[in-house]
Amino acid sequence: MIRLTVDDATLSTIRISFSPLWETIGSLGILARYRGAAPSPYADWARRVRNRLPEELARTLVEPLRRGDPRLFPPGFVALPDPTRNTLAAELAHVRETNPGDPAADRLLTALEEYWDLAVAPYWNSIRSSLEEEILFRGRTLAVAGVEPMLAELGGRISWSRPVLTAPYHRDMDLAVTRSKLLLVPTVFAGGLRLFQQERAVVAMSYQARATGYFHVLTAREPAQAAEDRLALLLGKSRAQVVRALDEPRTTTAMAQSLGMAKSTVSQHLAVLNDSGIVWKQRLGGRVFYQLDQSGITLLRELGI
C-alpha cells in the first residue's frame, strides 16, 4: 500500500499527464499478472497478444516482470511522463540519451519497440483518445470543484482522506510529499500493476483511467455479426450503430461524421438512448460528450459485443 502524506503546497501543483511508455509497461503487467485468461476489459486484448507474442519477447519482457526482477527496469530507466514527449519514440529516445552506450538498455529498448508495435500500437488511437478525455474530465473537476473532490473521485481503490492519499501497491510505502509536484498518470492498463516514480521534487503515480471501465477502448476485434443483428433487432439498425459507436466518449458531430448520418438523426437517437439509461451525457467546456452508461455496457456484454 502507498500512503502519501501531501501538504497544501503540493496539492496546488497537481497535474495529470499520460505516457505511452507507462501504458506499455502497464500492458506488460497484465500479461505478467494473469497467466491464463485476463479479466474484462483486457480478455480479448490479452488473448490476441499472447497468440502473436514471440517466445523470445515473452522471455525478455513478461517473465522478468512476473518474477519481479528489478534489473528489467532499473532505477531511472522509466522517466517521468512529460507532455513534450507524448510518443513512445520520443520517450525511448530520452531513455537512450540518459543511458548512453549501455548495451543492456539498448536491448531492452529494442524489445519494447517490437512489443509496442505488436501489442499496443494497433489500439493506440483509441487508448490515446480515452486518455485525453480522461485528462479533460479530471481537469474540469479540478477547475470547478477543486483538487480534493478530484482526488476523492479517482476510484480504483485509491482513497483520499486529507492529508493522506492511499493506493494499492505491491509493497508498503509511507512518504511525506512536501513542497513537491504530484503527477497523476492515467493508464488504461493500470489493472496489471501500479507505477510509482520519485525524481527530484516530483512524485508520479499511475491510476486507472475511468474510460477502461465504461468503454471498449481495446477495439481491434473480430466482427460479431450475429450479436450485432440481435442489437439491431432490439434497438433498430441506426440506433444500434450509434450504440456501437460509443466505444469512447463522442460528440454528436463526431458520431454523425463517423457514421455518415445526419447530425439531427444522431441527436434524436441519442436523446432516446439517454432517456432509456443506455447512454449518459457530460458537458465539458463548450462540448457535450455522450458515453455508454452501465446499463448500456451490460446490454452489450449480454449480447457478446
Tab-separated table of C-alpha atoms in Angstrom:
chain	number	residue	atom	x	y	z
A	1	MET	CA	0.000	0.000	0.000
A	2	ILE	CA	1.219	3.511	-0.862
A	3	ARG	CA	0.410	6.198	1.683
A	4	LEU	CA	1.331	9.706	0.565
A	5	THR	CA	1.019	12.477	3.126
A	6	VAL	CA	0.529	15.522	0.910
A	7	ASP	CA	0.975	19.098	2.095
A	8	ASP	CA	-1.020	22.089	0.829
A	9	ALA	CA	1.852	23.352	-1.315
A	10	THR	CA	1.942	20.037	-3.184
A	11	LEU	CA	-1.845	19.922	-3.572
A	12	SER	CA	-1.661	23.170	-5.501
A	13	THR	CA	0.784	21.659	-8.023
A	14	ILE	CA	-1.103	18.504	-9.008
A	15	ARG	CA	-1.185	17.855	-12.736
A	16	ILE	CA	-2.264	14.973	-14.982
A	17	SER	CA	-0.355	13.589	-17.958
A	18	PHE	CA	-0.349	10.332	-19.923
A	19	SER	CA	2.685	8.369	-21.091
A	20	PRO	CA	2.904	5.800	-23.923
A	21	LEU	CA	5.847	4.154	-22.107
A	22	TRP	CA	3.958	3.871	-18.817
A	23	GLU	CA	0.987	2.484	-20.764
A	24	THR	CA	3.233	-0.075	-22.466
A	25	ILE	CA	4.720	-1.245	-19.169
A	26	GLY	CA	1.235	-1.419	-17.676
A	27	SER	CA	0.116	-3.696	-20.503
A	28	LEU	CA	3.087	-5.979	-19.812
A	29	GLY	CA	1.837	-6.078	-16.231
A	30	ILE	CA	-1.476	-7.540	-17.443
A	31	LEU	CA	0.331	-10.363	-19.261
A	32	ALA	CA	2.626	-10.972	-16.282
A	33	ARG	CA	-0.125	-10.930	-13.668
A	34	TYR	CA	-2.575	-13.216	-15.476
A	35	ARG	CA	-1.044	-16.422	-16.787
A	36	GLY	CA	-4.389	-17.648	-18.090
A	37	ALA	CA	-7.398	-15.662	-19.204
A	38	ALA	CA	-7.261	-11.989	-18.257
A	39	PRO	CA	-10.362	-10.334	-16.804
A	40	SER	CA	-12.570	-7.834	-18.604
A	41	PRO	CA	-11.867	-5.423	-20.249
A	42	TYR	CA	-8.485	-6.974	-21.092
A	43	ALA	CA	-9.595	-10.501	-22.051
A	44	ASP	CA	-9.769	-10.127	-25.846
A	45	TRP	CA	-6.648	-7.982	-25.982
A	46	ALA	CA	-4.576	-10.392	-23.861
A	47	ARG	CA	-5.691	-13.426	-25.848
A	48	ARG	CA	-4.749	-11.857	-29.170
A	49	VAL	CA	-1.414	-10.557	-27.935
A	50	ARG	CA	-0.422	-13.912	-26.404
A	51	ASN	CA	-1.261	-15.657	-29.668
A	52	ARG	CA	1.120	-13.343	-31.546
A	53	LEU	CA	3.825	-12.736	-28.940
A	54	PRO	CA	7.174	-14.373	-29.894
A	55	GLU	CA	8.620	-16.595	-27.162
A	56	GLU	CA	11.838	-14.585	-27.066
A	57	LEU	CA	9.910	-11.375	-26.433
A	58	ALA	CA	7.925	-13.029	-23.645
A	59	ARG	CA	11.164	-14.255	-22.040
A	60	THR	CA	12.699	-10.775	-22.306
A	61	LEU	CA	9.795	-8.683	-21.013
A	62	VAL	CA	6.981	-10.704	-19.442
A	63	GLU	CA	8.809	-13.364	-17.436
A	64	PRO	CA	11.207	-10.970	-15.640
A	65	LEU	CA	8.277	-8.716	-14.735
A	66	ARG	CA	6.371	-11.716	-13.383
A	67	ARG	CA	9.362	-12.603	-11.186
A	68	GLY	CA	9.700	-9.016	-10.003
A	69	ASP	CA	13.212	-8.812	-11.426
A	70	PRO	CA	14.492	-5.296	-10.565
A	71	ARG	CA	17.015	-5.486	-13.394
A	72	LEU	CA	14.257	-5.296	-16.006
A	73	PHE	CA	13.531	-1.623	-15.327
A	74	PRO	CA	16.364	-0.362	-13.098
A	75	PRO	CA	16.028	2.930	-11.175
A	76	GLY	CA	15.973	5.906	-13.502
A	77	PHE	CA	15.160	3.839	-16.611
A	78	VAL	CA	11.467	4.755	-16.693
A	79	ALA	CA	11.339	8.538	-16.898
A	80	LEU	CA	8.633	10.780	-15.542
A	81	PRO	CA	5.906	11.493	-18.102
A	82	ASP	CA	6.449	14.739	-19.962
A	83	PRO	CA	3.855	16.342	-22.276
A	84	THR	CA	6.682	17.317	-24.641
A	85	ARG	CA	7.432	13.591	-25.098
A	86	ASN	CA	3.958	12.258	-25.911
A	87	THR	CA	5.003	9.453	-28.279
A	88	LEU	CA	6.753	6.209	-27.466
A	89	ALA	CA	9.565	7.070	-29.877
A	90	ALA	CA	10.231	10.340	-28.052
A	91	GLU	CA	10.177	8.645	-24.657
A	92	LEU	CA	12.538	5.874	-25.740
A	93	ALA	CA	14.858	8.420	-27.338
A	94	HIS	CA	15.005	10.175	-23.961
A	95	VAL	CA	15.873	6.879	-22.261
A	96	ARG	CA	18.667	6.302	-24.782
A	97	GLU	CA	20.041	9.776	-24.086
A	98	THR	CA	20.121	9.113	-20.359
A	99	ASN	CA	21.678	5.650	-20.786
A	100	PRO	CA	24.330	6.231	-23.476
A	101	GLY	CA	26.441	3.274	-24.534
A	102	ASP	CA	24.519	0.783	-22.366
A	103	PRO	CA	24.087	-2.488	-24.341
A	104	ALA	CA	21.531	-3.881	-21.855
A	105	ALA	CA	19.431	-0.727	-22.144
A	106	ASP	CA	19.634	-0.853	-25.943
A	107	ARG	CA	18.417	-4.472	-25.988
A	108	LEU	CA	15.528	-3.649	-23.667
A	109	LEU	CA	14.527	-0.618	-25.715
A	110	THR	CA	14.574	-2.661	-28.919
A	111	ALA	CA	12.356	-5.278	-27.259
A	112	LEU	CA	9.955	-2.586	-26.045
A	113	GLU	CA	9.703	-1.147	-29.563
A	114	GLU	CA	8.914	-4.579	-31.001
A	115	TYR	CA	6.383	-5.252	-28.263
A	116	TRP	CA	4.718	-1.840	-28.760
A	117	ASP	CA	4.226	-2.490	-32.490
A	118	LEU	CA	2.591	-5.838	-31.753
A	119	ALA	CA	0.570	-5.205	-28.591
A	120	VAL	CA	-0.200	-1.510	-28.134
A	121	ALA	CA	0.148	0.372	-31.424
A	122	PRO	CA	-2.917	-1.289	-33.050
A	123	TYR	CA	-5.051	0.077	-30.201
A	124	TRP	CA	-3.230	3.326	-29.520
A	125	ASN	CA	-5.589	5.743	-31.273
A	126	SER	CA	-8.488	4.523	-29.146
A	127	ILE	CA	-6.393	4.404	-25.975
A	128	ARG	CA	-4.963	7.870	-26.530
A	129	SER	CA	-8.413	9.309	-27.194
A	130	SER	CA	-9.669	7.809	-23.933
A	131	LEU	CA	-6.696	9.179	-22.001
A	132	GLU	CA	-7.195	12.642	-23.458
A	133	GLU	CA	-10.868	12.560	-22.467
A	134	GLU	CA	-9.830	11.368	-19.000
A	135	ILE	CA	-7.491	14.335	-18.596
A	136	LEU	CA	-10.190	16.699	-19.843
A	137	PHE	CA	-12.728	15.244	-17.415
A	138	ARG	CA	-10.404	15.382	-14.395
A	139	GLY	CA	-9.219	18.846	-15.356
A	140	ARG	CA	-12.809	20.032	-15.456
A	141	THR	CA	-13.447	18.641	-11.963
A	142	LEU	CA	-10.234	20.234	-10.752
A	143	ALA	CA	-11.220	23.629	-12.142
A	144	VAL	CA	-14.845	23.580	-10.986
A	145	ALA	CA	-14.806	21.634	-7.707
A	146	GLY	CA	-11.164	21.773	-6.647
A	147	VAL	CA	-8.332	19.356	-6.093
A	148	GLU	CA	-9.742	17.395	-3.144
A	149	PRO	CA	-13.020	16.363	-4.845
A	150	MET	CA	-10.961	15.356	-7.885
A	151	LEU	CA	-8.701	13.131	-5.747
A	152	ALA	CA	-11.723	11.652	-3.952
A	153	GLU	CA	-13.240	10.575	-7.300
A	154	LEU	CA	-10.209	8.782	-8.752
A	155	GLY	CA	-11.599	5.343	-7.905
A	156	GLY	CA	-9.651	2.139	-8.476
A	157	ARG	CA	-9.294	1.642	-4.689
A	158	ILE	CA	-7.476	4.973	-4.409
A	159	SER	CA	-8.742	6.928	-1.415
A	160	TRP	CA	-8.220	10.480	-0.257
A	161	SER	CA	-8.612	11.437	3.406
A	162	ARG	CA	-6.878	14.726	3.973
A	163	PRO	CA	-3.895	14.828	4.014
A	164	VAL	CA	-3.283	11.188	3.002
A	165	LEU	CA	-3.635	9.710	-0.485
A	166	THR	CA	-3.725	5.901	-0.319
A	167	ALA	CA	-3.365	3.465	-3.224
A	168	PRO	CA	-2.792	-0.305	-3.534
A	169	TYR	CA	0.816	-1.229	-4.263
A	170	HIS	CA	2.963	-4.365	-4.283
A	171	ARG	CA	4.797	-3.207	-1.137
A	172	ASP	CA	4.177	-0.846	1.756
A	173	MET	CA	5.390	2.694	1.282
A	174	ASP	CA	4.884	5.741	3.506
A	175	LEU	CA	6.083	9.006	2.018
A	176	ALA	CA	5.702	12.639	3.046
A	177	VAL	CA	5.284	14.723	-0.108
A	178	THR	CA	6.288	18.245	0.860
A	179	ARG	CA	6.686	21.208	-1.465
A	180	SER	CA	6.826	18.868	-4.427
A	181	LYS	CA	4.908	18.322	-7.649
A	182	LEU	CA	2.414	15.454	-7.710
A	183	LEU	CA	1.866	13.954	-11.161
A	184	LEU	CA	-1.079	11.608	-11.746
A	185	VAL	CA	-0.723	9.347	-14.778
A	186	PRO	CA	-3.924	7.755	-16.127
A	187	THR	CA	-3.430	4.406	-17.826
A	188	VAL	CA	-5.831	2.021	-19.499
A	189	PHE	CA	-3.689	-0.915	-18.304
A	190	ALA	CA	-3.484	0.004	-14.613
A	191	GLY	CA	-5.139	-3.342	-13.816
A	192	GLY	CA	-1.752	-5.025	-14.277
A	193	LEU	CA	0.467	-3.010	-11.964
A	194	ARG	CA	0.762	0.444	-10.462
A	195	LEU	CA	3.771	2.509	-11.470
A	196	PHE	CA	5.291	4.879	-8.930
A	197	GLN	CA	8.232	7.167	-9.566
A	198	GLN	CA	10.013	9.774	-7.478
A	199	GLU	CA	12.538	12.031	-9.158
A	200	ARG	CA	13.956	15.213	-7.697
A	201	ALA	CA	10.945	17.209	-6.447
A	202	VAL	CA	8.346	15.291	-8.455
A	203	VAL	CA	6.278	12.294	-7.373
A	204	ALA	CA	4.361	10.427	-10.084
A	205	MET	CA	1.822	7.620	-9.725
A	206	SER	CA	-0.337	5.787	-12.254
A	207	TYR	CA	-4.031	5.218	-11.754
A	208	GLN	CA	-6.862	3.513	-13.622
A	209	ALA	CA	-8.343	5.754	-16.306
A	210	ARG	CA	-12.114	5.766	-15.882
A	211	ALA	CA	-12.646	5.078	-19.590
A	212	THR	CA	-11.449	1.485	-19.178
A	213	GLY	CA	-14.449	0.547	-17.081
A	214	TYR	CA	-17.031	2.206	-19.301
A	215	PHE	CA	-15.863	1.889	-22.871
A	216	HIS	CA	-14.323	-0.807	-25.021
A	217	VAL	CA	-11.120	1.100	-25.714
A	218	LEU	CA	-9.369	-2.036	-26.927
A	219	THR	CA	-11.494	-2.137	-30.039
A	220	ALA	CA	-9.497	-4.105	-32.612
A	221	ARG	CA	-11.761	-7.133	-32.531
A	222	GLU	CA	-13.315	-9.593	-34.927
A	223	PRO	CA	-16.832	-8.717	-36.077
A	224	ALA	CA	-19.692	-10.376	-34.191
A	225	GLN	CA	-22.362	-10.324	-36.867
A	226	ALA	CA	-24.955	-12.381	-35.007
A	227	ALA	CA	-24.650	-10.261	-31.863
A	228	GLU	CA	-24.888	-7.087	-33.915
A	229	ASP	CA	-28.065	-8.372	-35.594
A	230	ARG	CA	-29.615	-9.016	-32.164
A	231	LEU	CA	-28.759	-5.475	-31.107
A	232	ALA	CA	-30.366	-4.137	-34.296
A	233	LEU	CA	-33.484	-6.187	-33.617
A	234	LEU	CA	-33.722	-4.680	-30.155
A	235	LEU	CA	-32.965	-1.055	-30.991
A	236	GLY	CA	-33.271	-0.674	-34.726
A	237	LYS	CA	-30.370	-0.687	-37.189
A	238	SER	CA	-29.461	3.024	-36.997
A	239	ARG	CA	-29.790	3.266	-33.220
A	240	ALA	CA	-27.686	0.109	-32.823
A	241	GLN	CA	-24.974	1.756	-34.943
A	242	VAL	CA	-24.976	4.736	-32.593
A	243	VAL	CA	-24.599	2.473	-29.547
A	244	ARG	CA	-21.706	0.572	-31.122
A	245	ALA	CA	-20.020	3.889	-31.993
A	246	LEU	CA	-19.857	4.812	-28.307
A	247	ASP	CA	-16.720	2.761	-27.627
A	248	GLU	CA	-15.322	6.049	-26.280
A	249	PRO	CA	-16.872	9.438	-25.402
A	250	ARG	CA	-18.059	11.216	-28.543
A	251	THR	CA	-19.899	14.350	-29.506
A	252	THR	CA	-22.971	14.308	-31.729
A	253	THR	CA	-20.973	15.884	-34.554
A	254	ALA	CA	-18.170	13.308	-34.308
A	255	MET	CA	-20.620	10.408	-34.384
A	256	ALA	CA	-22.541	11.850	-37.314
A	257	GLN	CA	-19.307	12.188	-39.294
A	258	SER	CA	-18.063	8.684	-38.462
A	259	LEU	CA	-21.425	7.012	-39.165
A	260	GLY	CA	-22.341	9.048	-42.226
A	261	MET	CA	-25.656	10.098	-40.662
A	262	ALA	CA	-27.320	13.483	-40.392
A	263	LYS	CA	-26.480	15.246	-37.149
A	264	SER	CA	-30.187	15.661	-36.394
A	265	THR	CA	-30.746	11.899	-36.765
A	266	VAL	CA	-27.905	11.068	-34.410
A	267	SER	CA	-29.177	13.669	-31.945
A	268	GLN	CA	-32.647	12.068	-31.945
A	269	HIS	CA	-31.192	8.601	-31.340
A	270	LEU	CA	-29.009	9.892	-28.503
A	271	ALA	CA	-31.981	11.595	-26.841
A	272	VAL	CA	-33.906	8.299	-26.810
A	273	LEU	CA	-30.890	6.336	-25.580
A	274	ASN	CA	-30.227	8.906	-22.868
A	275	ASP	CA	-33.858	8.806	-21.692
A	276	SER	CA	-33.701	4.999	-21.539
A	277	GLY	CA	-30.497	4.991	-19.466
A	278	ILE	CA	-28.336	3.292	-22.093
A	279	VAL	CA	-26.143	6.363	-22.529
A	280	TRP	CA	-25.472	9.472	-20.473
A	281	LYS	CA	-24.065	12.842	-21.376
A	282	GLN	CA	-21.412	15.074	-19.866
A	283	ARG	CA	-20.737	18.685	-20.771
A	284	LEU	CA	-17.028	19.507	-20.899
A	285	GLY	CA	-16.253	23.096	-21.780
A	286	GLY	CA	-18.322	24.024	-24.809
A	287	ARG	CA	-18.925	20.443	-25.953
A	288	VAL	CA	-21.312	17.680	-24.866
A	289	PHE	CA	-19.934	14.135	-24.850
A	290	TYR	CA	-22.083	11.003	-24.866
A	291	GLN	CA	-20.961	7.680	-23.456
A	292	LEU	CA	-22.381	4.292	-22.558
A	293	ASP	CA	-23.950	4.069	-19.120
A	294	GLN	CA	-23.593	0.905	-17.036
A	295	SER	CA	-26.865	-0.491	-18.399
A	296	GLY	CA	-25.579	0.021	-21.942
A	297	ILE	CA	-22.343	-1.795	-21.124
A	298	THR	CA	-24.322	-4.648	-19.574
A	299	LEU	CA	-26.524	-4.868	-22.678
A	300	LEU	CA	-23.526	-5.201	-24.995
A	301	ARG	CA	-21.881	-7.717	-22.690
A	302	GLU	CA	-25.005	-9.884	-22.616
A	303	LEU	CA	-25.108	-9.819	-26.415
A	304	GLY	CA	-21.415	-10.702	-26.593
A	305	ILE	CA	-20.403	-7.431	-28.256
